Coordinates of C-alpha atoms (C1' of nucleotides) in Angstrom, one line a residue:
Chain M
M717 CA -3.7 -8.8 -21.7
I718 CA -3.3 -11.9 -24.1
K719 CA -5.7 -13.5 -22.5
D720 CA -8.3 -11.1 -23.6
E721 CA -6.7 -10.4 -26.8
I722 CA -7.2 -14.6 -27.4
A723 CA -10.5 -14.8 -26.7
E724 CA -11.3 -12.0 -29.0
L725 CA -9.5 -13.9 -31.9
V726 CA -11.1 -16.9 -30.9
H727 CA -14.2 -14.8 -31.1
H728 CA -13.5 -13.2 -34.3
A729 CA -12.4 -16.8 -36.2
I730 CA -15.7 -17.9 -35.1
E731 CA -17.5 -15.3 -36.4
E732 CA -15.9 -15.4 -40.1
A733 CA -16.1 -19.6 -40.2
Q734 CA -20.2 -19.4 -39.5
K735 CA -19.7 -16.6 -42.4
R736 CA -18.3 -18.9 -44.9
G737 CA -20.2 -21.8 -43.7
A738 CA -17.6 -24.0 -42.1
L739 CA -19.5 -23.8 -38.8
P740 CA -23.3 -23.5 -38.0
T741 CA -25.1 -20.2 -37.1
F742 CA -25.5 -19.9 -32.5
D743 CA -24.5 -17.4 -30.3
I744 CA -21.3 -17.2 -29.6
P745 CA -20.7 -17.3 -25.7
K746 CA -18.2 -15.6 -23.8
I747 CA -14.6 -17.9 -24.7
P748 CA -13.2 -18.9 -21.8
V749 CA -9.3 -18.4 -22.2
E750 CA -7.5 -20.8 -19.2
R751 CA -3.9 -21.5 -18.5
P752 CA -3.5 -24.9 -18.3
K753 CA -1.5 -26.8 -15.6
Q754 CA -0.3 -29.2 -17.6
E755 CA 3.2 -28.6 -19.4
G756 CA 2.6 -29.4 -23.3
H757 CA -0.8 -27.6 -23.6
G758 CA 0.5 -24.6 -24.4
D759 CA 0.4 -21.2 -23.1
F760 CA -3.0 -20.4 -22.3
A761 CA -5.6 -22.7 -23.6
T762 CA -9.9 -23.0 -24.5
P763 CA -12.0 -25.7 -23.6
V764 CA -14.9 -23.4 -25.6
C765 CA -15.6 -26.5 -28.0
L766 CA -16.0 -28.6 -25.7
Q767 CA -19.3 -26.0 -24.5
L768 CA -20.2 -25.6 -28.5
A769 CA -20.7 -28.8 -29.1
S770 CA -24.2 -29.2 -28.8
S771 CA -25.1 -26.0 -30.0
A772 CA -23.2 -26.4 -33.1
R773 CA -24.1 -30.3 -33.8
M774 CA -21.0 -31.3 -34.2
A775 CA -17.6 -33.1 -32.8
P776 CA -15.9 -30.9 -30.8
V777 CA -12.7 -31.3 -32.4
R778 CA -13.9 -30.6 -35.4
I779 CA -15.2 -27.2 -34.3
A780 CA -11.8 -27.0 -33.4
Q781 CA -10.5 -27.3 -37.0
A782 CA -12.9 -25.2 -38.2
I783 CA -12.0 -22.1 -35.8
V784 CA -8.4 -22.5 -36.1
E785 CA -8.3 -22.8 -40.0
H786 CA -10.3 -19.1 -39.6
L787 CA -8.2 -18.2 -37.0
A788 CA -5.8 -14.7 -37.9
H789 CA -1.8 -15.1 -36.6
P790 CA -1.0 -12.7 -34.6
D791 CA 2.8 -11.7 -34.2
Y792 CA 2.5 -13.1 -30.4
L793 CA 1.1 -16.6 -31.6
D794 CA 3.7 -19.4 -32.2
S795 CA 1.4 -22.4 -32.8
V796 CA -2.4 -23.5 -32.4
E797 CA -3.0 -26.6 -32.1
V798 CA -6.4 -29.1 -31.3
A799 CA -5.8 -31.0 -28.5
G800 CA -7.1 -33.9 -26.8
P801 CA -11.0 -33.7 -26.9
G802 CA -11.6 -30.9 -28.2
Y803 CA -9.3 -28.3 -26.6
M804 CA -7.4 -25.6 -28.3
N805 CA -4.1 -24.7 -27.5
F806 CA -2.1 -21.8 -27.7
V807 CA 1.0 -21.1 -28.8
L808 CA 3.0 -17.9 -27.4
S809 CA 6.1 -16.5 -30.1
T810 CA 9.8 -17.4 -28.6
R811 CA 10.4 -14.2 -29.9
W812 CA 7.4 -11.7 -28.6
L813 CA 8.4 -13.3 -25.2
A814 CA 12.5 -12.3 -25.4
Q815 CA 10.4 -8.9 -26.5
Q816 CA 8.4 -8.9 -23.4
V817 CA 11.6 -8.2 -21.3
E818 CA 11.6 -4.6 -22.7
V819 CA 8.6 -4.8 -21.7
I820 CA 8.5 -5.5 -18.4
L821 CA 12.0 -2.7 -18.5
R822 CA 10.9 -0.2 -19.9
A823 CA 7.5 -0.7 -17.7
G824 CA 9.8 -0.6 -14.1
E825 CA 7.7 -0.2 -11.2
R826 CA 4.3 0.4 -13.0
Y827 CA 4.9 -3.3 -14.5
G828 CA 1.7 -5.9 -14.2
D829 CA -0.5 -2.7 -13.1
I830 CA -3.8 -3.0 -15.2
D831 CA -7.2 -0.5 -15.9
L832 CA -9.8 -2.4 -14.3
G833 CA -10.5 0.0 -11.8
K834 CA -10.5 3.4 -14.4
R835 CA -10.5 5.0 -11.3
R836 CA -13.3 4.1 -9.6
K837 CA -13.0 5.4 -5.6
V838 CA -13.1 2.7 -3.4
Q839 CA -12.3 2.8 0.2
V840 CA -10.7 0.2 2.1
E841 CA -11.8 -0.1 5.7
F842 CA -9.5 -2.8 7.7
I843 CA -8.3 -3.4 11.3
S844 CA -10.4 -1.5 12.6
A845 CA -10.0 -2.5 16.1
N846 CA -11.6 -1.4 19.5
P847 CA -9.5 1.2 20.8
T848 CA -9.3 -0.6 24.3
G849 CA -6.4 -2.7 24.3
P850 CA -3.3 -3.4 21.9
L851 CA -3.8 -5.5 18.5
H852 CA -3.5 -9.3 18.7
I853 CA -3.0 -11.8 15.4
G854 CA -6.3 -11.5 14.6
S855 CA -6.0 -8.1 13.6
G856 CA -2.6 -9.0 12.3
R857 CA -4.9 -11.2 9.2
N858 CA -7.3 -8.2 9.3
A859 CA -4.0 -5.6 8.9
V860 CA -2.4 -8.1 5.9
V861 CA -5.6 -8.9 4.4
G862 CA -6.6 -5.0 4.0
D863 CA -3.6 -3.6 3.5
V864 CA -2.5 -6.2 0.5
L865 CA -5.8 -6.1 -0.8
A866 CA -5.5 -2.2 -0.7
N867 CA -2.5 -2.3 -2.5
V868 CA -3.8 -5.2 -5.0
L869 CA -6.6 -2.6 -6.4
V870 CA -4.2 0.6 -6.8
A871 CA -2.4 -1.5 -9.2
A872 CA -5.3 -2.5 -10.4
G873 CA -5.8 0.9 -11.7
Y874 CA -8.5 2.2 -8.4
D875 CA -8.1 5.1 -6.8
V876 CA -7.5 3.4 -2.9
Q877 CA -8.4 4.8 0.4
R878 CA -7.5 3.3 3.3
E879 CA -9.3 4.0 6.6
Y880 CA -9.1 2.5 9.7
Y881 CA -12.3 3.7 12.2
V882 CA -12.0 4.6 15.5
N883 CA -15.0 2.9 18.3
D884 CA -14.2 6.0 20.4
A885 CA -17.8 6.1 21.3
G886 CA -20.1 3.5 23.4
T887 CA -20.6 1.0 25.7
Q888 CA -16.8 -0.5 25.0
M889 CA -15.2 2.3 25.8
G890 CA -17.2 3.3 28.9
L891 CA -16.0 0.5 30.6
F892 CA -12.5 0.7 28.8
A893 CA -12.7 4.2 30.4
E894 CA -14.0 3.1 34.3
S895 CA -11.4 -0.3 33.8
L896 CA -8.5 2.4 33.4
Y897 CA -10.0 4.4 36.4
A898 CA -9.5 1.4 38.9
R899 CA -6.3 0.7 37.6
Y900 CA -5.3 4.3 37.8
A901 CA -6.6 5.0 41.6
Q902 CA -4.8 1.7 42.6
A903 CA -1.7 2.8 41.1
L904 CA -2.2 5.8 43.8
G905 CA -2.8 3.4 46.4
Q906 CA -6.5 3.8 46.7
D907 CA -8.4 0.7 46.7
E908 CA -10.9 0.8 43.6
P909 CA -12.8 -1.7 42.1
M910 CA -12.5 -2.9 38.0
P911 CA -16.4 -3.1 37.1
E912 CA -18.2 -5.8 36.3
G913 CA -17.3 -7.4 32.7
G914 CA -14.2 -5.0 32.7
Y915 CA -11.0 -4.9 30.9
Q916 CA -8.4 -7.6 33.3
G917 CA -5.6 -7.4 30.8
S918 CA -2.5 -6.1 33.1
Y919 CA -1.6 -3.5 29.9
M920 CA -4.7 -2.0 31.7
V921 CA -2.7 -1.7 34.8
A922 CA 0.6 -0.4 32.5
M923 CA -1.4 1.9 31.4
G924 CA -3.4 3.3 35.1
Q925 CA 0.2 3.6 35.8
R926 CA 1.2 5.6 33.0
A927 CA -1.6 7.9 33.5
A928 CA -0.9 8.3 37.0
R929 CA 2.8 8.8 36.0
E930 CA 1.9 11.5 33.8
Y931 CA -1.3 13.0 35.3
G932 CA -0.5 12.8 39.1
R933 CA -3.3 12.3 41.8
R934 CA -5.7 15.4 39.9
F935 CA -8.0 12.9 38.7
L936 CA -9.2 11.4 41.9
D937 CA -10.5 15.0 42.9
M938 CA -12.5 15.3 40.2
E939 CA -16.3 14.6 39.6
R940 CA -15.9 10.8 38.9
S941 CA -18.5 11.4 36.1
E942 CA -15.4 14.1 34.8
A943 CA -12.3 11.5 36.0
L944 CA -14.4 9.4 33.4
K945 CA -14.6 11.2 30.9
A946 CA -10.7 12.5 31.1
L947 CA -9.2 9.8 31.8
G948 CA -11.7 7.9 29.0
D949 CA -9.4 10.1 26.7
I950 CA -5.8 9.8 27.7
G951 CA -6.4 6.3 27.4
L952 CA -7.9 6.3 23.8
K953 CA -4.5 8.6 22.7
Y954 CA -2.0 6.1 24.1
T955 CA -4.2 3.2 22.9
L956 CA -4.1 4.8 19.6
E957 CA -0.4 5.8 19.8
S958 CA 0.3 1.8 20.2
I959 CA -2.1 0.4 17.6
Q960 CA -0.6 3.2 15.1
A961 CA 3.2 1.9 16.1
D962 CA 2.2 -1.5 15.6
V963 CA 0.4 -0.2 11.9
A964 CA 3.7 1.5 11.0
L965 CA 5.5 -1.8 12.3
M966 CA 3.8 -3.7 10.1
G967 CA 4.2 -1.2 7.6
I968 CA 0.8 -0.3 6.5
H969 CA -0.2 3.7 5.7
F970 CA -3.7 4.6 6.7
D971 CA -4.9 7.6 4.6
H972 CA -7.4 8.3 7.5
W973 CA -8.2 7.1 10.7
F974 CA -12.3 8.1 11.2
S975 CA -13.6 8.8 14.9
E976 CA -17.0 7.4 15.9
R977 CA -17.8 9.7 17.7
T978 CA -17.6 12.4 14.8
L979 CA -20.6 10.8 13.9
Y980 CA -23.1 12.2 16.5
E981 CA -21.2 15.8 16.4
D982 CA -21.7 16.8 13.3
G983 CA -25.2 15.4 12.9
T984 CA -24.2 12.8 10.7
F985 CA -26.2 10.4 12.3
D986 CA -29.6 12.8 13.2
R987 CA -29.4 13.0 9.3
V988 CA -29.4 9.1 8.9
M989 CA -32.7 8.5 11.9
A990 CA -34.6 11.3 9.9
L991 CA -33.9 9.3 6.4
L992 CA -34.7 6.1 7.9
R993 CA -38.1 7.3 9.7
E994 CA -39.4 9.3 6.5
R995 CA -38.6 6.0 4.8
N996 CA -40.9 3.7 7.7
Y997 CA -37.6 1.5 8.6
I998 CA -37.8 2.7 12.6
V999 CA -39.9 1.1 14.8
E1000 CA -40.2 2.1 18.7
R1001 CA -40.8 -1.5 20.8
D1002 CA -40.0 -2.5 24.7
G1003 CA -38.5 1.0 24.9
A1004 CA -35.8 1.0 22.2
V1005 CA -35.9 2.2 18.6
W1006 CA -35.1 -0.5 16.3
F1007 CA -34.6 -0.9 12.8
T1008 CA -36.5 -3.1 10.6
A1009 CA -34.0 -5.2 8.7
T1010 CA -36.5 -8.1 8.0
A1011 CA -38.5 -5.7 5.9
L1012 CA -35.6 -5.6 3.8
G1013 CA -33.9 -9.3 3.1
G1014 CA -31.7 -9.2 7.2
D1015 CA -32.3 -11.9 9.3
K1016 CA -33.4 -10.2 12.3
D1017 CA -34.2 -6.8 13.4
E1018 CA -31.5 -5.1 15.3
V1019 CA -31.8 -1.7 18.1
I1020 CA -31.0 1.6 16.8
I1021 CA -31.4 3.4 19.7
R1022 CA -31.1 0.9 23.2
S1023 CA -34.0 1.7 25.3
G1024 CA -31.5 3.9 28.3
G1025 CA -31.6 6.0 25.2
A1026 CA -27.7 5.2 24.4
P1027 CA -27.4 4.9 19.9
G1028 CA -26.0 0.9 19.5
Y1029 CA -23.0 0.1 17.5
F1030 CA -25.5 -0.3 15.1
A1031 CA -27.0 3.2 14.4
S1032 CA -23.2 4.3 13.8
D1033 CA -22.2 1.7 11.3
I1034 CA -25.1 3.0 9.3
A1035 CA -24.3 6.8 9.7
Y1036 CA -21.0 5.0 9.2
H1037 CA -21.7 3.7 5.9
Y1038 CA -23.9 6.3 5.1
D1039 CA -21.1 8.9 5.4
K1040 CA -18.8 6.8 3.1
F1041 CA -21.4 6.4 0.1
V1042 CA -23.4 9.8 0.3
R1043 CA -20.7 12.4 1.9
R1044 CA -17.7 10.8 0.7
G1045 CA -18.7 9.2 -2.3
F1046 CA -16.9 6.4 -2.4
D1047 CA -17.6 4.5 -5.6
W1048 CA -17.2 0.8 -3.9
V1049 CA -17.0 0.3 -0.2
I1050 CA -15.1 -2.9 1.1
D1051 CA -15.0 -3.8 4.8
V1052 CA -13.1 -6.5 6.4
W1053 CA -14.0 -8.4 9.7
G1054 CA -13.4 -11.2 11.5
A1055 CA -15.7 -14.5 11.2
D1056 CA -17.0 -13.1 14.4
H1057 CA -19.3 -10.3 12.5
Q1058 CA -20.2 -13.0 10.4
G1059 CA -24.0 -12.7 11.1
H1060 CA -24.3 -8.9 10.6
V1061 CA -23.7 -8.8 7.8
P1062 CA -27.5 -9.3 6.5
R1063 CA -27.9 -6.1 8.5
M1064 CA -25.6 -4.6 6.9
Y1065 CA -27.3 -5.2 2.8
A1066 CA -30.4 -4.2 4.2
M1067 CA -29.3 -1.1 5.4
M1068 CA -27.7 -0.3 2.0
R1069 CA -31.3 -1.0 0.4
A1070 CA -32.7 1.3 3.0
L1071 CA -30.5 4.0 2.5
G1072 CA -31.2 3.8 -1.4
L1073 CA -27.7 2.2 -1.8
D1074 CA -27.1 -0.4 -4.4
P1075 CA -26.0 -3.2 -2.5
K1076 CA -23.2 -4.4 -5.2
R1077 CA -21.6 -1.2 -3.6
L1078 CA -20.8 -2.5 0.2
S1079 CA -18.3 -5.5 -0.5
I1080 CA -17.2 -7.8 3.5
I1081 CA -14.8 -9.9 3.6
I1082 CA -14.9 -12.2 6.3
Y1083 CA -11.3 -14.0 6.8
Q1084 CA -11.7 -17.1 9.6
L1085 CA -10.3 -16.5 12.7
V1086 CA -6.7 -17.1 13.9
T1087 CA -5.9 -19.3 16.5
L1088 CA -2.5 -19.6 18.1
K1089 CA -0.7 -21.8 19.6
R1090 CA 2.5 -21.6 21.4
G1091 CA 4.1 -25.4 21.3
G1092 CA 0.4 -27.1 20.7
E1093 CA -1.0 -25.5 23.0
V1094 CA -4.3 -22.8 22.2
V1095 CA -3.5 -19.2 23.4
R1096 CA -6.0 -17.3 24.4
L1097 CA -6.8 -13.6 22.5
S1098 CA -10.1 -11.7 23.8
K1099 CA -8.8 -8.4 25.2
R1100 CA -11.9 -8.2 27.6
T1101 CA -10.6 -11.2 29.7
G1102 CA -7.5 -11.1 30.5
D1103 CA -3.6 -11.4 29.3
M1104 CA -3.0 -12.3 25.8
I1105 CA -0.1 -12.5 23.3
T1106 CA -0.4 -8.7 21.5
L1107 CA 1.0 -8.9 17.7
R1108 CA 3.7 -6.5 18.5
E1109 CA 5.2 -9.5 20.8
V1110 CA 4.7 -12.2 17.6
L1111 CA 5.8 -9.8 15.3
E1112 CA 9.1 -9.0 16.5
D1113 CA 9.3 -12.5 17.7
V1114 CA 8.7 -13.9 14.5
G1115 CA 9.6 -10.8 12.0
V1116 CA 7.4 -8.7 9.7
D1117 CA 7.9 -10.5 6.3
A1118 CA 7.3 -13.3 7.2
V1119 CA 3.8 -13.1 9.6
R1120 CA 3.2 -10.9 7.0
F1121 CA 3.7 -13.5 4.6
F1122 CA 1.8 -16.3 6.0
L1123 CA -0.9 -14.8 7.7
L1124 CA -1.6 -13.6 3.6
S1125 CA -0.3 -17.2 1.9
R1126 CA -4.0 -19.0 2.9
A1127 CA -7.4 -17.7 1.1
V1128 CA -9.6 -15.7 4.4
E1129 CA -12.1 -18.5 4.0
S1130 CA -10.0 -20.7 5.6
Q1131 CA -9.2 -20.6 9.1
M1132 CA -5.9 -20.5 10.7
D1133 CA -3.8 -21.6 13.3
F1134 CA -0.2 -19.6 14.1
D1135 CA 2.1 -21.8 16.5
L1136 CA 4.9 -19.6 17.4
E1137 CA 7.1 -21.5 18.7
L1138 CA 6.5 -23.3 14.8
A1139 CA 6.7 -19.8 12.8
K1140 CA 10.2 -19.2 14.8
E1141 CA 11.6 -23.0 14.5
H1142 CA 10.8 -22.3 10.6
S1143 CA 12.0 -19.1 10.2
N1144 CA 15.3 -20.3 8.4
E1145 CA 12.8 -23.0 6.2
N1146 CA 10.1 -20.8 5.1
P1147 CA 9.1 -19.7 2.2
V1148 CA 9.4 -16.3 3.0
Y1149 CA 13.2 -16.6 2.7
Y1150 CA 12.4 -18.7 -0.5
I1151 CA 11.2 -16.0 -2.2
Q1152 CA 13.7 -13.3 -0.8
Y1153 CA 16.4 -15.6 -1.4
A1154 CA 15.8 -15.5 -5.0
H1155 CA 15.8 -12.4 -4.9
A1156 CA 19.4 -11.6 -3.1
R1157 CA 20.0 -14.0 -5.9
I1158 CA 19.3 -11.8 -8.4
S1159 CA 20.5 -8.5 -6.6
S1160 CA 24.1 -10.6 -6.9
I1161 CA 24.3 -11.3 -10.0
L1162 CA 23.8 -7.6 -10.8
R1163 CA 26.9 -6.8 -8.2
V1164 CA 29.1 -9.2 -10.1
A1165 CA 27.9 -7.7 -13.3
Q1166 CA 28.7 -4.4 -12.3
E1167 CA 32.0 -5.2 -11.1
R1168 CA 33.4 -6.9 -14.0
G1169 CA 31.9 -3.6 -15.7
L1170 CA 29.1 -5.7 -17.9
E1171 CA 26.6 -3.7 -18.4
S1172 CA 23.6 -4.8 -19.9
D1173 CA 22.6 -1.6 -21.6
G1174 CA 22.7 -2.5 -25.5
G1175 CA 21.9 -6.4 -24.3
D1176 CA 19.9 -7.9 -27.7
V1177 CA 17.0 -9.6 -26.0
S1178 CA 15.7 -12.2 -29.1
L1179 CA 19.2 -13.6 -28.4
L1180 CA 16.9 -15.4 -25.1
S1181 CA 15.4 -18.5 -26.6
H1182 CA 16.6 -21.2 -23.7
P1183 CA 13.9 -23.3 -22.4
M1184 CA 14.8 -22.0 -18.7
E1185 CA 14.6 -17.6 -20.0
L1186 CA 11.6 -18.1 -21.8
A1187 CA 9.7 -20.5 -18.8
L1188 CA 10.8 -17.3 -16.1
I1189 CA 9.5 -15.0 -18.7
R1190 CA 6.6 -16.6 -19.1
R1191 CA 6.1 -17.3 -15.3
M1192 CA 6.9 -12.7 -15.5
L1193 CA 3.9 -12.4 -17.7
M1194 CA 1.6 -13.7 -15.2
L1195 CA 1.8 -10.6 -12.7
P1196 CA -0.6 -8.9 -14.1
E1197 CA -3.4 -11.6 -14.3
V1198 CA -2.2 -12.7 -10.5
I1199 CA -3.7 -9.0 -9.4
E1200 CA -6.6 -9.2 -11.9
L1201 CA -7.2 -12.4 -10.0
A1202 CA -6.8 -10.8 -6.9
A1203 CA -8.6 -7.6 -7.5
T1204 CA -11.9 -9.5 -8.9
N1205 CA -11.9 -12.2 -6.3
L1206 CA -11.0 -10.3 -3.7
A1207 CA -8.5 -12.6 -2.8
P1208 CA -4.8 -11.4 -2.1
H1209 CA -3.2 -14.5 -0.9
H1210 CA -2.9 -15.5 -4.9
L1211 CA 0.1 -12.7 -4.6
A1212 CA 1.6 -15.3 -2.2
A1213 CA 1.3 -18.2 -4.3
Y1214 CA 2.9 -16.4 -7.4
A1215 CA 5.4 -15.3 -5.6
L1216 CA 7.1 -18.9 -4.9
D1217 CA 6.4 -19.8 -8.4
L1218 CA 8.5 -16.6 -10.2
A1219 CA 11.4 -17.2 -7.3
S1220 CA 11.5 -21.4 -7.9
Q1221 CA 11.2 -20.4 -11.9
F1222 CA 13.9 -18.1 -11.1
H1223 CA 16.5 -20.6 -9.2
V1224 CA 16.1 -23.1 -12.0
F1225 CA 16.8 -20.4 -14.4
Y1226 CA 20.2 -19.7 -12.2
R1227 CA 20.8 -23.6 -12.4
D1228 CA 20.3 -24.0 -16.1
C1229 CA 20.9 -20.8 -17.3
R1230 CA 25.1 -19.1 -17.4
V1231 CA 24.0 -15.1 -16.5
V1232 CA 28.2 -13.5 -16.2
S1233 CA 30.0 -15.8 -18.1
S1234 CA 34.1 -15.2 -18.1
D1235 CA 34.4 -16.6 -22.0
P1236 CA 33.9 -13.8 -24.1
A1237 CA 32.0 -15.4 -26.5
D1238 CA 29.7 -15.3 -24.8
Y1239 CA 29.3 -11.5 -24.0
E1240 CA 26.3 -10.7 -26.3
L1241 CA 24.6 -13.7 -24.5
T1242 CA 25.4 -12.5 -21.2
R1243 CA 24.4 -8.6 -21.5
A1244 CA 20.7 -9.7 -22.8
R1245 CA 20.5 -12.2 -19.8
L1246 CA 21.7 -9.4 -17.7
K1247 CA 18.7 -7.4 -19.2
L1248 CA 16.4 -10.7 -18.4
V1249 CA 17.6 -10.6 -14.9
R1250 CA 17.2 -7.2 -14.4
A1251 CA 13.5 -7.4 -15.6
A1252 CA 13.2 -10.2 -13.0
K1253 CA 14.3 -8.5 -10.4
I1254 CA 11.4 -5.6 -11.2
V1255 CA 8.5 -8.2 -11.4
L1256 CA 9.5 -10.4 -7.9
A1257 CA 10.0 -6.9 -6.1
K1258 CA 7.2 -5.8 -6.8
T1259 CA 5.2 -8.8 -6.2
L1260 CA 7.5 -8.0 -3.0
R1261 CA 5.9 -4.7 -3.2
L1262 CA 2.7 -5.6 -3.4
M1263 CA 2.5 -8.0 -0.6
G1264 CA 4.1 -5.6 1.3
M1265 CA 7.3 -7.0 1.6
S1266 CA 10.9 -6.4 1.8
A1267 CA 13.4 -7.6 -1.2
P1268 CA 16.2 -7.5 -0.4
E1269 CA 19.7 -6.5 -2.1
Q1270 CA 21.6 -9.2 0.5
M1271 CA 20.7 -11.4 3.4
Chain Q
rG328 C1' -32.1 -25.9 17.4
rC329 C1' -30.9 -22.3 12.7
rG330 C1' -27.4 -19.8 9.9
rC331 C1' -22.2 -18.7 7.8
rC332 C1' -17.2 -21.0 6.7
rC333 C1' -13.6 -25.6 6.5
rG334 C1' -12.8 -30.6 5.5
rU335 C1' -7.8 -32.3 0.1
rA336 C1' -0.1 -36.3 0.4
rG337 C1' 2.3 -37.2 7.8
rC338 C1' 2.0 -31.3 9.2
rU339 C1' 0.8 -26.3 6.4
rC340 C1' -2.5 -25.2 2.2
rA341 C1' -3.1 -23.8 -3.0
rG342 C1' -6.2 -25.3 -7.1
rC343 C1' -10.9 -19.1 -11.2
rG344 C1' -16.8 -25.6 -13.9
rG345 C1' -12.3 -28.5 -17.8
rA346 C1' -6.7 -32.3 -19.7
rC347 C1' -3.0 -36.6 -15.3
rA348 C1' -5.2 -32.6 -8.2
rG349 C1' 0.1 -29.0 -7.2
rA350 C1' 3.1 -26.1 -3.4
rG351 C1' 6.2 -25.9 1.2
rC352 C1' 7.4 -28.5 5.4
rA353 C1' 9.3 -33.1 7.4
rG354 C1' 10.9 -37.9 5.8
rU355 C1' 14.3 -40.7 1.9
rG356 C1' 18.7 -40.5 -2.0
rG357 C1' 21.9 -37.4 -4.7
rU358 C1' 24.7 -32.3 -6.2
rC359 C1' 28.9 -27.2 -4.7
rU360 C1' 37.1 -26.2 -8.7
rU361 C1' 33.6 -20.4 -11.6
rC362 C1' 27.3 -15.7 -10.9
rG363 C1' 25.2 -16.8 -3.4
rA364 C1' 24.4 -24.8 -1.3
rA365 C1' 18.9 -19.8 2.6
rA366 C1' 19.5 -23.1 -3.3
rC367 C1' 18.9 -27.6 -7.5
rC368 C1' 17.5 -32.4 -8.9
rA369 C1' 15.0 -37.6 -8.1
rA370 C1' 11.7 -41.0 -5.4
rA371 C1' 8.1 -41.9 -2.3
rG372 C1' 3.6 -39.4 -0.9
rG373 C1' -3.6 -38.8 -2.4
rC374 C1' -10.8 -43.5 -3.0
rC375 C1' -10.1 -34.8 -2.7
rG376 C1' -14.7 -36.3 4.8
rU377 C1' -19.3 -40.1 3.1
rG378 C1' -23.8 -40.5 -0.4
rG379 C1' -26.8 -38.9 -3.3
rG380 C1' -27.6 -35.3 -7.6
rU381 C1' -27.4 -31.3 -11.7
rU382 C1' -23.3 -31.5 -15.9
rC383 C1' -20.7 -33.7 -22.6
rG384 C1' -17.3 -33.1 -18.0
rA385 C1' -17.5 -31.9 -10.7
rA386 C1' -11.9 -31.1 -6.2
rU387 C1' -14.9 -27.1 -7.5
rC388 C1' -21.9 -26.2 -8.0
rC389 C1' -27.2 -28.0 -5.4
rC390 C1' -28.3 -31.6 -1.5
rU391 C1' -27.7 -35.6 3.1
rC392 C1' -24.8 -36.9 6.8
rC393 C1' -20.3 -36.7 9.3
rG394 C1' -16.2 -33.9 11.8
rG395 C1' -13.9 -28.5 13.1
rG396 C1' -14.6 -23.1 13.7
rC397 C1' -17.8 -18.8 14.5
rG398 C1' -22.3 -16.6 14.8
rC399 C1' -27.4 -16.3 17.3
rG400 C1' -27.3 -9.8 22.9
rC401 C1' -31.0 -3.0 24.1
rC402 C1' -21.2 -5.8 23.0
rA403 C1' -18.6 -4.6 19.1

RNA sequence: GCGCCCGUAGCUCAGCGGACAGAGCAGUGGUCUUCGAAACCAAAGGCCGUGGGUUCGAAUCCCUCCGGGCGCGCCA
């Protein structure tokens, strides 16, 4: 990336200036290169001279001048200026900018991809909602953050695997089976009470009826424990089908659906327990088996095996992460969790240390919860305590692209309200359409050009020199930087902001620069601009694709 | 009480320790005889919650207080 080349350029210039005595000797720091927010401050800038003032004991402006005098002159730079209190501003050359259109056209769909990841194996585990009911809007945020992050990491050069962890073992699953049993029995006219703390949602009633319809009375005649087991599996199947349909509706594909149960069936859990015992991280207390997280920086110890003999959720988590790192060999694992699981994070890092794994290999993204509202009123979301608005309903009401964009466009640490009424009302005055409209407009221009028999092949991009042409190219060139930013900070929302910027820049270009001209004198310019427009389409489509949104040819 | 996250324009939110704090929506005024007006332009709108500190430089980092969210189970 040019940003890095400029940093290197400055670094060399400082060395050179020191060698010739224009600057005193000091350790050269990492050169920060930023995008100035102010127009007129060039394409890139570095405030490094301000930092250097004390170690060089010179005024920042004089340092900057000394550096500029020893700077090489690569073809991508037009000028370097010393400005303000000692900034160095770099302006890209028009010729080089115009040439980038060809570079983008050649790269095609791969444009923007960078090699940050060096093919390292990374797993993104997301959603992983309990299979005890339909997904809701909170899972939607999890889905979008995880999916887009995975897309970004692919573009950043990682070898990415997407995984959904299916909690098909444990207490909640048992409660779910009992709830389903009750609804099933009721559907067949039996007077069966719901279990204490059972799943009250109306979807359970529907599920009970479905089971009754598909399997008849057979489970009523069985031993209760056997019936619960069988019905639990059936309910699990129903729920997973529904979750998989929701996920598919959002355009998400998981590489692997990992069953929690298998951790107990294939001996992984036993192996991990043996390992932890060996390392003395296991104690027995009050009849339960504990993991001593506090010995490893955790905030409290954690029950692994409950006094009743059943493993707790943390038991699965340890075994699961052992499987991820040790058995499957992921270099890096990213878990996407809602803020309600926040308190669990310190124990996870304690677990990494206990397993002898570098905690840096685990990243846990905590996103703040989404409050669903309808006309300003809060809608409850709990699966356990009753009815709720499902993700499916929201997707069907508001549209997949709009939901995805909305959930993506805020930083994960910011809490958000999702108002159904507002989302629908604004569906025509929506940033989603603003971005997609730019893509449709581009497509339309290319259609018109084709109808008039204009081809962009052979167009000469060096004719591109209009300020708005160059501004558009400049914006297109930021995509790799945005991907790098989103990947290093695990912050996919930067893409949303970039998409808006890019679309806006295109609309402005469209205002000032006519592409398809009927004037024969404009023939060459038209062909050059068609190339630019094709390149813009590539970049915008790529950005939309990274966000998992459609890039419509027309709207 | 303790821990984590958030307080930025009327609303929803961007803003990687750097130059004069931005966008979308809403509201005001303007722009369609040629490529899509789902667009563009202009004006307006802000003690960046409060008070301290670190720094050449703080919306950004640290601390106090105020306000909101989420945790603090042998549930996940």
